[in-house]
XYZ file of C-alpha atoms in Angstrom:
89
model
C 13.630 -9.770 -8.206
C 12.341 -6.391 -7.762
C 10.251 -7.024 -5.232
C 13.025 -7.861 -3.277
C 14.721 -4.661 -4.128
C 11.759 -2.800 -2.860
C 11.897 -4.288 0.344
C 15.195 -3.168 0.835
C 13.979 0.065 -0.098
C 11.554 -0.152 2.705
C 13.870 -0.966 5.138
C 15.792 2.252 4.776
C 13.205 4.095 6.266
C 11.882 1.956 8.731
C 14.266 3.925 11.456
C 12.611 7.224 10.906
C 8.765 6.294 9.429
C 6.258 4.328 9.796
C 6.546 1.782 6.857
C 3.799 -0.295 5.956
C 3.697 -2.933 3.143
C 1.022 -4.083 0.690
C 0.556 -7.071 -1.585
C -2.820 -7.490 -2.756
C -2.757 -11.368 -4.032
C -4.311 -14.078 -2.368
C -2.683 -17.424 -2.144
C -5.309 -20.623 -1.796
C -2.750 -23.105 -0.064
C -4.822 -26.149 -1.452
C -4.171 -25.611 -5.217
C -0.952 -22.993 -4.829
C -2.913 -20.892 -7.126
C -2.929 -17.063 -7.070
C -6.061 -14.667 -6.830
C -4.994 -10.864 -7.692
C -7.891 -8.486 -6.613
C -9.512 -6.408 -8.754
C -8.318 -2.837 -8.912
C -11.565 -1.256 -7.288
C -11.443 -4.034 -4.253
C -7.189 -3.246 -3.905
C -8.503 0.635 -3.763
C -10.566 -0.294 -1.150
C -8.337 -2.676 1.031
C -5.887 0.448 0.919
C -7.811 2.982 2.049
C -8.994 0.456 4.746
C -5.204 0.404 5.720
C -4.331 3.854 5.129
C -7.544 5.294 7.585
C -6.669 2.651 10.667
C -2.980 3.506 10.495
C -3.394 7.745 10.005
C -6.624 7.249 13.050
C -3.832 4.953 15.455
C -0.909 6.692 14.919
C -2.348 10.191 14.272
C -0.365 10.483 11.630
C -0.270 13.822 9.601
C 1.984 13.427 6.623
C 1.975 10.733 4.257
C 4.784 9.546 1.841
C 3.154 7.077 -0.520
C 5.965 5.033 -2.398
C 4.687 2.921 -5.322
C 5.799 -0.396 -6.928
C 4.706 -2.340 -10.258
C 1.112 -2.309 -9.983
C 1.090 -0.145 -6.992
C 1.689 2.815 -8.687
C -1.997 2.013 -10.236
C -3.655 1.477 -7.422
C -1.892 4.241 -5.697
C -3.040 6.552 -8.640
C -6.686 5.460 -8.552
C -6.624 5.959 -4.442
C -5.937 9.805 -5.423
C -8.317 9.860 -7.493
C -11.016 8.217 -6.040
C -10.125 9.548 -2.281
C -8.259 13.023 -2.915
C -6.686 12.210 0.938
C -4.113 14.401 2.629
C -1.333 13.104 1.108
C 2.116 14.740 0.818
C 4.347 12.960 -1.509
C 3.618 10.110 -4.343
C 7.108 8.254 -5.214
């Protein structure tokens, strides 16, 4: 599936970045059933994310590489946030 394919993408890079992952579902292991978050709350959770890692790491250039519906949320983040980012894939 492809998001199996982008986790192989992500592993390409893991020897010379910083990867980090996101999937914004949550699973309620009683009833197997499967929340997605609403766009403004997945905005949120990755900006959470994005300041802890940039603040711990001190990281100064950002590569943010989008999949499915991350290229949405990833496009709302710029929009919303305007944040020092250096490429958008």
């Amino acid at each position: 599936d492809s998001h199996g394919m982008y986790n192989q993408i992500c592993e390409t890079f893991k020897d010379n970045y910083l990867t980090a992952r996101f999937h914004y579902v949550s699973v309620d292991e009683l009833t197997n059933s499967t929340y997605v978050y609403e766009y403004s709350r997945q905005v949120e959770k990755l900006k959470t994310v994005f300041d802890k890692l940039i603040a711990k790491y001190k990281i100064k250039e950002v590569i943010i590489i989008g999949h499915s519906q991350g290229c949405t949320i990833t496009s709302l983040y710029l929009q919303k946030y305007q944040p020092h980012v250096n490429k958008v894939i």
